Amino acid sequence: MSGKFIVFEGVEGAGKTTQIQKTADWLQNLDGNHQSVVITREPGGTELGRQIRQLLLNDPNSWVGNRTELLLYGADRAQHVESLIRPHLDRGDIVLCDRFTDSTIAYQGYGRGFDRSEIDRVNQLATGGLQSDLTFWLDLDVTIGLQRVLLRGKPDRMELATLDFHQRVRQGYQELANVYPNRIVRIDANQSESFVQTEIQAILMQLEWIKNH
Ligand code: Z5A
C-alpha cells in the first residue's frame, strides 16, 4: 500500500489545525484502515524546522528580508520532506500536513510579490517534485480568520502583515484552486467545525484508496 500525502491550506485562523486533528482521529478509527496517520506542519515539522520557525515567526519585531524569508521556508521544507514526509510515505503512512508548497506561492508570491518562477525553483529544490495527493483549501474571509487568531493572544510576525497582504494571499489560493482543480479542493471554512469536518470526510470517502480499505 502506498502512502498518501494530504495537505491543509488557508489563511490564518481558517481552522487547519482543528480539522487536521479531527481528520486524523476519523482516519485512525475508519473501519479497515491499517495505515498509520501522521500529523505534521510547516514551518516546524522537524527539530531543525522548529528552530527555523522561531526565526521566522516568534519575534514580531524582528526584520527578516523577503529573500531570507523565502529561503528559510524552503530550508524548513527541504528538511521536512527528506527527514519526515518521504520516509513516512515510503512506509505507506498517511501524512496530514498543515501547509506546504502552496503556502509559499500564496504568501511569498501573491503576498510578498516574488515571481512565480523563483518560488517554483525553491519549491522544486526543497521537495524534489513531491506534491500532495490532495489539498484541502479552507477558504475563509481574512478578517474573520485574523479575528479568530487575535483572540488567542499575541500575534506573530506574519499575522501582523497588512490586511491587504492577507487578502492577496487568499486571492493566491483562489487562483491556485482554479488552476489545479484536481489537486486542490475548496471548503467553505465559515461553517461550523463539525460541518467542515463532514465535508472533508465526504470528499475523502470518494477517493479510491479510501473506498478500497
Ligand atoms: N508561511 C509562509 O509565509 N510561507 C510558507 O511557505 C509557509 C508558511 C509554510 C505559519 O503560521 C505562518 O507561516 C503563516 C503562513 C506562513 N502565517 N501567518 N500569518 P502558523 O503555523 O502559526 O499559523 P497558521 O498556519 O495560520 O495556523 P493558525 O493561525 O493556528 O490557524 P489554523 O490552524 O488555520 O486554525 P485553528 O488553530 O484550527 O483555529 C483557529 C481558531 O479558530 C481556534 O480558536 C479555533 O477553535 C477556531 N476555529 C477553528 N475552526 C472554526 C470554525 N469552523 N468556526 C469557528 N471557529 C473556529
PDB file of C-alpha atoms and ligand atoms in Angstrom:
ATOM      1  CA  MET A   1       0.000   0.000   0.000  1.00  0.00           C
ATOM      2  CA  SER A   2       1.494   3.369  -0.950  1.00  0.00           C
ATOM      3  CA  GLY A   3       1.442   6.330   1.397  1.00  0.00           C
ATOM      4  CA  LYS A   4      -0.843   9.323   0.889  1.00  0.00           C
ATOM      5  CA  PHE A   5       0.013  12.957   1.338  1.00  0.00           C
ATOM      6  CA  ILE A   6      -2.858  15.272   2.280  1.00  0.00           C
ATOM      7  CA  VAL A   7      -2.273  18.981   2.843  1.00  0.00           C
ATOM      8  CA  PHE A   8      -4.437  21.594   4.552  1.00  0.00           C
ATOM      9  CA  GLU A   9      -4.063  25.184   3.373  1.00  0.00           C
ATOM     10  CA  GLY A  10      -5.697  28.536   4.026  1.00  0.00           C
ATOM     11  CA  VAL A  11      -5.311  31.920   5.646  1.00  0.00           C
ATOM     12  CA  GLU A  12      -4.718  32.361   9.382  1.00  0.00           C
ATOM     13  CA  GLY A  13      -7.463  31.031  11.590  1.00  0.00           C
ATOM     14  CA  ALA A  14      -9.130  29.071   8.779  1.00  0.00           C
ATOM     15  CA  GLY A  15      -9.244  26.009  11.038  1.00  0.00           C
ATOM     16  CA  LYS A  16      -6.420  23.902   9.602  1.00  0.00           C
ATOM     17  CA  THR A  17      -5.081  22.700  12.961  1.00  0.00           C
ATOM     18  CA  THR A  18      -8.585  21.863  14.164  1.00  0.00           C
ATOM     19  CA  GLN A  19      -9.516  19.976  11.002  1.00  0.00           C
ATOM     20  CA  ILE A  20      -6.243  18.059  10.719  1.00  0.00           C
ATOM     21  CA  GLN A  21      -6.730  16.655  14.220  1.00  0.00           C
ATOM     22  CA  LYS A  22     -10.349  15.701  13.522  1.00  0.00           C
ATOM     23  CA  THR A  23      -9.372  14.111  10.194  1.00  0.00           C
ATOM     24  CA  ALA A  24      -6.588  12.116  11.845  1.00  0.00           C
ATOM     25  CA  ASP A  25      -8.975  10.866  14.566  1.00  0.00           C
ATOM     26  CA  TRP A  26     -11.514   9.857  11.923  1.00  0.00           C
ATOM     27  CA  LEU A  27      -8.984   8.095   9.680  1.00  0.00           C
ATOM     28  CA  GLN A  28      -7.451   6.237  12.620  1.00  0.00           C
ATOM     29  CA  ASN A  29     -10.865   4.836  13.526  1.00  0.00           C
ATOM     30  CA  LEU A  30     -12.040   4.188   9.980  1.00  0.00           C
ATOM     31  CA  ASP A  31     -13.116   0.579   9.510  1.00  0.00           C
ATOM     32  CA  GLY A  32     -10.463  -1.409   7.735  1.00  0.00           C
ATOM     33  CA  ASN A  33      -7.779   1.284   7.786  1.00  0.00           C
ATOM     34  CA  HIS A  34      -4.405  -0.240   8.586  1.00  0.00           C
ATOM     35  CA  GLN A  35      -2.323   2.757   7.540  1.00  0.00           C
ATOM     36  CA  SER A  36      -0.699   4.850  10.264  1.00  0.00           C
ATOM     37  CA  VAL A  37      -1.702   8.507  10.290  1.00  0.00           C
ATOM     38  CA  VAL A  38       0.924  11.173  10.894  1.00  0.00           C
ATOM     39  CA  ILE A  39       0.238  14.857  11.569  1.00  0.00           C
ATOM     40  CA  THR A  40       2.877  17.427  10.765  1.00  0.00           C
ATOM     41  CA  ARG A  41       3.198  21.088   9.801  1.00  0.00           C
ATOM     42  CA  GLU A  42       5.254  23.775   8.114  1.00  0.00           C
ATOM     43  CA  PRO A  43       7.188  25.579   9.249  1.00  0.00           C
ATOM     44  CA  GLY A  44       8.365  23.458  12.185  1.00  0.00           C
ATOM     45  CA  GLY A  45       7.711  19.807  11.385  1.00  0.00           C
ATOM     46  CA  THR A  46      11.267  18.755  12.347  1.00  0.00           C
ATOM     47  CA  GLU A  47      13.709  19.699  15.102  1.00  0.00           C
ATOM     48  CA  LEU A  48      15.687  21.921  12.720  1.00  0.00           C
ATOM     49  CA  GLY A  49      12.388  23.262  11.385  1.00  0.00           C
ATOM     50  CA  ARG A  50      11.292  24.285  14.874  1.00  0.00           C
ATOM     51  CA  GLN A  51      14.393  26.484  15.103  1.00  0.00           C
ATOM     52  CA  ILE A  52      13.642  27.948  11.665  1.00  0.00           C
ATOM     53  CA  ARG A  53      10.039  28.557  12.758  1.00  0.00           C
ATOM     54  CA  GLN A  54      11.292  30.581  15.714  1.00  0.00           C
ATOM     55  CA  LEU A  55      13.449  32.705  13.430  1.00  0.00           C
ATOM     56  CA  LEU A  56      10.517  33.288  11.074  1.00  0.00           C
ATOM     57  CA  LEU A  57       7.636  33.883  13.439  1.00  0.00           C
ATOM     58  CA  ASN A  58       8.378  34.266  17.113  1.00  0.00           C
ATOM     59  CA  ASP A  59       9.730  37.788  17.338  1.00  0.00           C
ATOM     60  CA  PRO A  60       7.048  40.066  15.871  1.00  0.00           C
ATOM     61  CA  ASN A  61       9.524  42.972  15.728  1.00  0.00           C
ATOM     62  CA  SER A  62      12.435  41.219  14.018  1.00  0.00           C
ATOM     63  CA  TRP A  63      13.258  42.262  10.459  1.00  0.00           C
ATOM     64  CA  VAL A  64      13.507  39.340   8.053  1.00  0.00           C
ATOM     65  CA  GLY A  65      14.266  40.218   4.423  1.00  0.00           C
ATOM     66  CA  ASN A  66      11.886  38.838   1.801  1.00  0.00           C
ATOM     67  CA  ARG A  67      14.577  36.682   0.144  1.00  0.00           C
ATOM     68  CA  THR A  68      15.683  35.385   3.530  1.00  0.00           C
ATOM     69  CA  GLU A  69      12.080  34.559   4.385  1.00  0.00           C
ATOM     70  CA  LEU A  70      11.561  32.656   1.126  1.00  0.00           C
ATOM     71  CA  LEU A  71      14.757  30.659   1.606  1.00  0.00           C
ATOM     72  CA  LEU A  72      14.015  29.879   5.258  1.00  0.00           C
ATOM     73  CA  TYR A  73      10.603  28.436   4.326  1.00  0.00           C
ATOM     74  CA  GLY A  74      12.409  26.486   1.597  1.00  0.00           C
ATOM     75  CA  ALA A  75      15.046  25.194   4.045  1.00  0.00           C
ATOM     76  CA  ASP A  76      12.359  24.129   6.519  1.00  0.00           C
ATOM     77  CA  ARG A  77      10.569  22.244   3.718  1.00  0.00           C
ATOM     78  CA  ALA A  78      13.712  20.546   2.402  1.00  0.00           C
ATOM     79  CA  GLN A  79      14.489  19.158   5.863  1.00  0.00           C
ATOM     80  CA  HIS A  80      10.844  18.202   6.407  1.00  0.00           C
ATOM     81  CA  VAL A  81      10.466  16.325   3.105  1.00  0.00           C
ATOM     82  CA  GLU A  82      13.765  14.487   3.393  1.00  0.00           C
ATOM     83  CA  SER A  83      13.666  13.511   7.049  1.00  0.00           C
ATOM     84  CA  LEU A  84       9.955  13.074   7.761  1.00  0.00           C
ATOM     85  CA  ILE A  85       7.461  13.223   4.883  1.00  0.00           C
ATOM     86  CA  ARG A  86       9.250  10.973   2.360  1.00  0.00           C
ATOM     87  CA  PRO A  87      10.179   8.289   4.897  1.00  0.00           C
ATOM     88  CA  HIS A  88       6.569   8.088   6.135  1.00  0.00           C
ATOM     89  CA  LEU A  89       5.160   7.947   2.607  1.00  0.00           C
ATOM     90  CA  ASP A  90       7.689   5.248   1.701  1.00  0.00           C
ATOM     91  CA  ARG A  91       6.446   3.250   4.695  1.00  0.00           C
ATOM     92  CA  GLY A  92       2.859   3.538   3.420  1.00  0.00           C
ATOM     93  CA  ASP A  93       1.602   6.019   6.014  1.00  0.00           C
ATOM     94  CA  ILE A  94      -0.998   8.741   5.568  1.00  0.00           C
ATOM     95  CA  VAL A  95       0.692  12.116   6.152  1.00  0.00           C
ATOM     96  CA  LEU A  96      -1.567  15.063   7.039  1.00  0.00           C
ATOM     97  CA  CYS A  97       0.372  18.305   6.700  1.00  0.00           C
ATOM     98  CA  ASP A  98      -0.582  21.802   7.854  1.00  0.00           C
ATOM     99  CA  ARG A  99       0.685  23.939   4.907  1.00  0.00           C
ATOM    100  CA  PHE A 100       3.075  23.006   2.093  1.00  0.00           C
ATOM    101  CA  THR A 101       4.230  24.445  -1.251  1.00  0.00           C
ATOM    102  CA  ASP A 102       1.004  26.360  -1.969  1.00  0.00           C
ATOM    103  CA  SER A 103       1.621  28.441   1.173  1.00  0.00           C
ATOM    104  CA  THR A 104       4.848  29.695  -0.365  1.00  0.00           C
ATOM    105  CA  ILE A 105       3.101  30.556  -3.625  1.00  0.00           C
ATOM    106  CA  ALA A 106       0.292  32.327  -1.753  1.00  0.00           C
ATOM    107  CA  TYR A 107       2.353  34.159   0.915  1.00  0.00           C
ATOM    108  CA  GLN A 108       5.727  34.807  -0.715  1.00  0.00           C
ATOM    109  CA  GLY A 109       4.298  35.007  -4.255  1.00  0.00           C
ATOM    110  CA  TYR A 110       0.943  36.776  -4.020  1.00  0.00           C
ATOM    111  CA  GLY A 111       1.674  38.319  -0.613  1.00  0.00           C
ATOM    112  CA  ARG A 112       5.289  39.490  -0.953  1.00  0.00           C
ATOM    113  CA  GLY A 113       5.350  39.736  -4.741  1.00  0.00           C
ATOM    114  CA  PHE A 114       8.029  37.183  -5.676  1.00  0.00           C
ATOM    115  CA  ASP A 115       7.985  35.900  -9.261  1.00  0.00           C
ATOM    116  CA  ARG A 116       6.291  32.549  -9.562  1.00  0.00           C
ATOM    117  CA  SER A 117       9.335  31.147 -11.378  1.00  0.00           C
ATOM    118  CA  GLU A 118      11.591  31.927  -8.379  1.00  0.00           C
ATOM    119  CA  ILE A 119       9.152  30.292  -5.983  1.00  0.00           C
ATOM    120  CA  ASP A 120       8.809  27.244  -8.196  1.00  0.00           C
ATOM    121  CA  ARG A 121      12.607  26.861  -8.201  1.00  0.00           C
ATOM    122  CA  VAL A 122      12.762  26.967  -4.392  1.00  0.00           C
ATOM    123  CA  ASN A 123       9.808  24.561  -4.061  1.00  0.00           C
ATOM    124  CA  GLN A 124      11.306  22.151  -6.590  1.00  0.00           C
ATOM    125  CA  LEU A 125      14.670  22.188  -4.836  1.00  0.00           C
ATOM    126  CA  ALA A 126      13.046  21.659  -1.427  1.00  0.00           C
ATOM    127  CA  THR A 127      10.622  18.894  -2.414  1.00  0.00           C
ATOM    128  CA  GLY A 128      12.372  17.088  -5.275  1.00  0.00           C
ATOM    129  CA  GLY A 129       8.995  17.353  -7.034  1.00  0.00           C
ATOM    130  CA  LEU A 130       6.812  15.922  -4.247  1.00  0.00           C
ATOM    131  CA  GLN A 131       3.218  17.171  -4.466  1.00  0.00           C
ATOM    132  CA  SER A 132       0.199  16.500  -2.327  1.00  0.00           C
ATOM    133  CA  ASP A 133      -2.226  13.788  -3.409  1.00  0.00           C
ATOM    134  CA  LEU A 134      -4.949  16.139  -2.258  1.00  0.00           C
ATOM    135  CA  THR A 135      -5.040  19.623  -0.747  1.00  0.00           C
ATOM    136  CA  PHE A 136      -7.963  20.977   1.245  1.00  0.00           C
ATOM    137  CA  TRP A 137      -8.111  24.750   0.903  1.00  0.00           C
ATOM    138  CA  LEU A 138     -10.092  26.003   3.903  1.00  0.00           C
ATOM    139  CA  ASP A 139     -11.383  29.254   2.483  1.00  0.00           C
ATOM    140  CA  LEU A 140     -12.308  31.995   4.919  1.00  0.00           C
ATOM    141  CA  ASP A 141     -12.699  35.761   4.824  1.00  0.00           C
ATOM    142  CA  VAL A 142      -9.341  37.034   6.113  1.00  0.00           C
ATOM    143  CA  THR A 143     -10.901  39.419   8.628  1.00  0.00           C
ATOM    144  CA  ILE A 144     -12.761  36.531  10.279  1.00  0.00           C
ATOM    145  CA  GLY A 145      -9.608  34.397  10.339  1.00  0.00           C
ATOM    146  CA  LEU A 146      -7.491  37.166  11.834  1.00  0.00           C
ATOM    147  CA  GLN A 147     -10.159  37.854  14.479  1.00  0.00           C
ATOM    148  CA  ARG A 148     -10.082  34.180  15.438  1.00  0.00           C
ATOM    149  CA  VAL A 149      -6.296  34.150  15.878  1.00  0.00           C
ATOM    150  CA  LEU A 150      -6.125  37.539  17.613  1.00  0.00           C
ATOM    151  CA  LEU A 151      -8.465  36.176  20.296  1.00  0.00           C
ATOM    152  CA  ARG A 152      -5.696  33.668  21.012  1.00  0.00           C
ATOM    153  CA  GLY A 153      -3.259  36.388  22.125  1.00  0.00           C
ATOM    154  CA  LYS A 154      -0.055  37.944  20.833  1.00  0.00           C
ATOM    155  CA  PRO A 155       0.076  37.884  17.001  1.00  0.00           C
ATOM    156  CA  ASP A 156       3.219  36.537  15.287  1.00  0.00           C
ATOM    157  CA  ARG A 157       5.341  38.371  12.709  1.00  0.00           C
ATOM    158  CA  MET A 158       3.310  37.164   9.696  1.00  0.00           C
ATOM    159  CA  GLU A 159      -0.051  37.806  11.349  1.00  0.00           C
ATOM    160  CA  LEU A 160       0.993  41.437  11.779  1.00  0.00           C
ATOM    161  CA  ALA A 161       1.217  41.947   7.991  1.00  0.00           C
ATOM    162  CA  THR A 162      -1.379  44.296   6.485  1.00  0.00           C
ATOM    163  CA  LEU A 163      -4.933  43.260   5.689  1.00  0.00           C
ATOM    164  CA  ASP A 164      -4.145  43.897   2.036  1.00  0.00           C
ATOM    165  CA  PHE A 165      -1.309  41.344   2.261  1.00  0.00           C
ATOM    166  CA  HIS A 166      -3.639  38.693   3.679  1.00  0.00           C
ATOM    167  CA  GLN A 167      -6.255  39.465   1.026  1.00  0.00           C
ATOM    168  CA  ARG A 168      -3.669  38.921  -1.715  1.00  0.00           C
ATOM    169  CA  VAL A 169      -2.794  35.598  -0.043  1.00  0.00           C
ATOM    170  CA  ARG A 170      -6.423  34.499  -0.208  1.00  0.00           C
ATOM    171  CA  GLN A 171      -6.605  35.568  -3.852  1.00  0.00           C
ATOM    172  CA  GLY A 172      -3.492  33.454  -4.448  1.00  0.00           C
ATOM    173  CA  TYR A 173      -5.251  30.375  -3.067  1.00  0.00           C
ATOM    174  CA  GLN A 174      -8.290  31.121  -5.241  1.00  0.00           C
ATOM    175  CA  GLU A 175      -6.144  31.257  -8.379  1.00  0.00           C
ATOM    176  CA  LEU A 176      -4.272  28.073  -7.427  1.00  0.00           C
ATOM    177  CA  ALA A 177      -7.585  26.269  -6.893  1.00  0.00           C
ATOM    178  CA  ASN A 178      -8.730  27.414 -10.353  1.00  0.00           C
ATOM    179  CA  VAL A 179      -5.545  26.154 -11.994  1.00  0.00           C
ATOM    180  CA  TYR A 180      -5.307  22.807 -10.143  1.00  0.00           C
ATOM    181  CA  PRO A 181      -8.930  21.684  -9.646  1.00  0.00           C
ATOM    182  CA  ASN A 182      -7.961  18.000  -9.399  1.00  0.00           C
ATOM    183  CA  ARG A 183      -5.484  18.555  -6.595  1.00  0.00           C
ATOM    184  CA  ILE A 184      -6.995  21.454  -4.614  1.00  0.00           C
ATOM    185  CA  VAL A 185     -10.499  21.261  -3.151  1.00  0.00           C
ATOM    186  CA  ARG A 186     -12.112  24.384  -1.724  1.00  0.00           C
ATOM    187  CA  ILE A 187     -14.019  24.034   1.533  1.00  0.00           C
ATOM    188  CA  ASP A 188     -16.111  26.870   2.937  1.00  0.00           C
ATOM    189  CA  ALA A 189     -14.387  27.385   6.307  1.00  0.00           C
ATOM    190  CA  ASN A 190     -17.035  29.821   7.517  1.00  0.00           C
ATOM    191  CA  GLN A 191     -19.203  26.861   8.520  1.00  0.00           C
ATOM    192  CA  SER A 192     -19.119  25.184  11.921  1.00  0.00           C
ATOM    193  CA  GLU A 193     -16.156  22.934  12.792  1.00  0.00           C
ATOM    194  CA  SER A 194     -18.337  19.819  12.539  1.00  0.00           C
ATOM    195  CA  PHE A 195     -19.822  20.851   9.186  1.00  0.00           C
ATOM    196  CA  VAL A 196     -16.346  21.479   7.742  1.00  0.00           C
ATOM    197  CA  GLN A 197     -15.214  18.056   9.004  1.00  0.00           C
ATOM    198  CA  THR A 198     -18.252  16.348   7.463  1.00  0.00           C
ATOM    199  CA  GLU A 199     -17.370  17.871   4.085  1.00  0.00           C
ATOM    200  CA  ILE A 200     -13.749  16.747   4.381  1.00  0.00           C
ATOM    201  CA  GLN A 201     -14.792  13.199   5.234  1.00  0.00           C
ATOM    202  CA  ALA A 202     -17.276  13.131   2.346  1.00  0.00           C
ATOM    203  CA  ILE A 203     -14.543  14.126  -0.108  1.00  0.00           C
ATOM    204  CA  LEU A 204     -12.083  11.592   1.288  1.00  0.00           C
ATOM    205  CA  MET A 205     -14.705   8.839   1.095  1.00  0.00           C
ATOM    206  CA  GLN A 206     -14.968   9.377  -2.669  1.00  0.00           C
ATOM    207  CA  LEU A 207     -11.278   8.544  -3.180  1.00  0.00           C
ATOM    208  CA  GLU A 208     -10.499   5.063  -4.486  1.00  0.00           C
ATOM    209  CA  TRP A 209      -7.765   4.363  -1.928  1.00  0.00           C
ATOM    210  CA  ILE A 210     -10.142   5.089   0.969  1.00  0.00           C
ATOM    211  CA  LYS A 211     -13.006   3.127  -0.596  1.00  0.00           C
ATOM    212  CA  ASN A 212     -10.701   0.135  -1.044  1.00  0.00           C
ATOM    213  CA  HIS A 213      -9.628  -0.051   2.580  1.00  0.00           C
TER     214      HIS A 213
HETATM  215  N1  Z5A B   1       4.024  30.662   5.782  1.00  0.00           N
HETATM  216  C1  Z5A B   1       4.548  31.306   4.684  1.00  0.00           C
HETATM  217  O1  Z5A B   1       4.515  32.540   4.614  1.00  0.00           O
HETATM  218  N2  Z5A B   1       5.118  30.573   3.694  1.00  0.00           N
HETATM  219  C2  Z5A B   1       5.204  29.222   3.745  1.00  0.00           C
HETATM  220  O2  Z5A B   1       5.743  28.594   2.810  1.00  0.00           O
HETATM  221  C3  Z5A B   1       4.652  28.556   4.901  1.00  0.00           C
HETATM  222  C4  Z5A B   1       4.074  29.301   5.897  1.00  0.00           C
HETATM  223  C5  Z5A B   1       4.732  27.066   5.009  1.00  0.00           C
HETATM  224  C6  Z5A B   1       2.615  29.811   9.829  1.00  0.00           C
HETATM  225  O3  Z5A B   1       1.927  30.178  10.930  1.00  0.00           O
HETATM  226  C7  Z5A B   1       2.879  31.132   9.112  1.00  0.00           C
HETATM  227  O4  Z5A B   1       3.873  30.922   8.120  1.00  0.00           O
HETATM  228  C8  Z5A B   1       1.632  31.580   8.384  1.00  0.00           C
HETATM  229  C9  Z5A B   1       1.954  31.403   6.915  1.00  0.00           C
HETATM  230  C10 Z5A B   1       3.428  31.448   6.885  1.00  0.00           C
HETATM  231  N3  Z5A B   1       1.490  32.964   8.574  1.00  0.00           N
HETATM  232  N4  Z5A B   1       0.771  33.682   9.057  1.00  0.00           N
HETATM  233  N5  Z5A B   1       0.260  34.618   9.463  1.00  0.00           N
HETATM  234  P1  Z5A B   1       1.170  29.213  11.911  1.00  0.00           P
HETATM  235  O5  Z5A B   1       1.504  27.804  11.583  1.00  0.00           O
HETATM  236  O6  Z5A B   1       1.463  29.674  13.270  1.00  0.00           O
HETATM  237  O7  Z5A B   1      -0.292  29.671  11.634  1.00  0.00           O
HETATM  238  P2  Z5A B   1      -1.377  29.150  10.685  1.00  0.00           P
HETATM  239  O8  Z5A B   1      -0.861  28.086   9.806  1.00  0.00           O
HETATM  240  O9  Z5A B   1      -2.010  30.284  10.006  1.00  0.00           O
HETATM  241  O10 Z5A B   1      -2.361  28.467  11.726  1.00  0.00           O
HETATM  242  P3  Z5A B   1      -3.346  29.119  12.742  1.00  0.00           P
HETATM  243  O11 Z5A B   1      -3.206  30.595  12.824  1.00  0.00           O
HETATM  244  O12 Z5A B   1      -3.174  28.378  14.004  1.00  0.00           O
HETATM  245  O13 Z5A B   1      -4.758  28.845  12.129  1.00  0.00           O
HETATM  246  P4  Z5A B   1      -5.462  27.488  11.758  1.00  0.00           P
HETATM  247  O14 Z5A B   1      -4.609  26.315  12.120  1.00  0.00           O
HETATM  248  O15 Z5A B   1      -5.919  27.553  10.365  1.00  0.00           O
HETATM  249  O16 Z5A B   1      -6.741  27.488  12.710  1.00  0.00           O
HETATM  250  P5  Z5A B   1      -7.070  26.730  14.088  1.00  0.00           P
HETATM  251  O17 Z5A B   1      -5.876  26.839  15.020  1.00  0.00           O
HETATM  252  O18 Z5A B   1      -7.615  25.411  13.825  1.00  0.00           O
HETATM  253  O19 Z5A B   1      -8.230  27.652  14.605  1.00  0.00           O
HETATM  254  C11 Z5A B   1      -8.003  28.984  14.992  1.00  0.00           C
HETATM  255  C12 Z5A B   1      -9.100  29.391  15.991  1.00  0.00           C
HETATM  256  O20 Z5A B   1     -10.360  29.369  15.337  1.00  0.00           O
HETATM  257  C13 Z5A B   1      -9.219  28.422  17.180  1.00  0.00           C
HETATM  258  O21 Z5A B   1      -9.548  29.163  18.302  1.00  0.00           O
HETATM  259  C14 Z5A B   1     -10.359  27.501  16.770  1.00  0.00           C
HETATM  260  O22 Z5A B   1     -11.038  26.971  17.857  1.00  0.00           O
HETATM  261  C15 Z5A B   1     -11.229  28.432  15.955  1.00  0.00           C
HETATM  262  N6  Z5A B   1     -11.959  27.754  14.876  1.00  0.00           N
HETATM  263  C16 Z5A B   1     -11.482  26.763  14.078  1.00  0.00           C
HETATM  264  N7  Z5A B   1     -12.448  26.369  13.211  1.00  0.00           N
HETATM  265  C17 Z5A B   1     -13.531  27.140  13.464  1.00  0.00           C
HETATM  266  C18 Z5A B   1     -14.834  27.208  12.884  1.00  0.00           C
HETATM  267  N8  Z5A B   1     -15.196  26.418  11.856  1.00  0.00           N
HETATM  268  N9  Z5A B   1     -15.691  28.123  13.367  1.00  0.00           N
HETATM  269  C19 Z5A B   1     -15.325  28.943  14.393  1.00  0.00           C
HETATM  270  N10 Z5A B   1     -14.103  28.919  14.996  1.00  0.00           N
HETATM  271  C20 Z5A B   1     -13.223  28.021  14.533  1.00  0.00           C
END
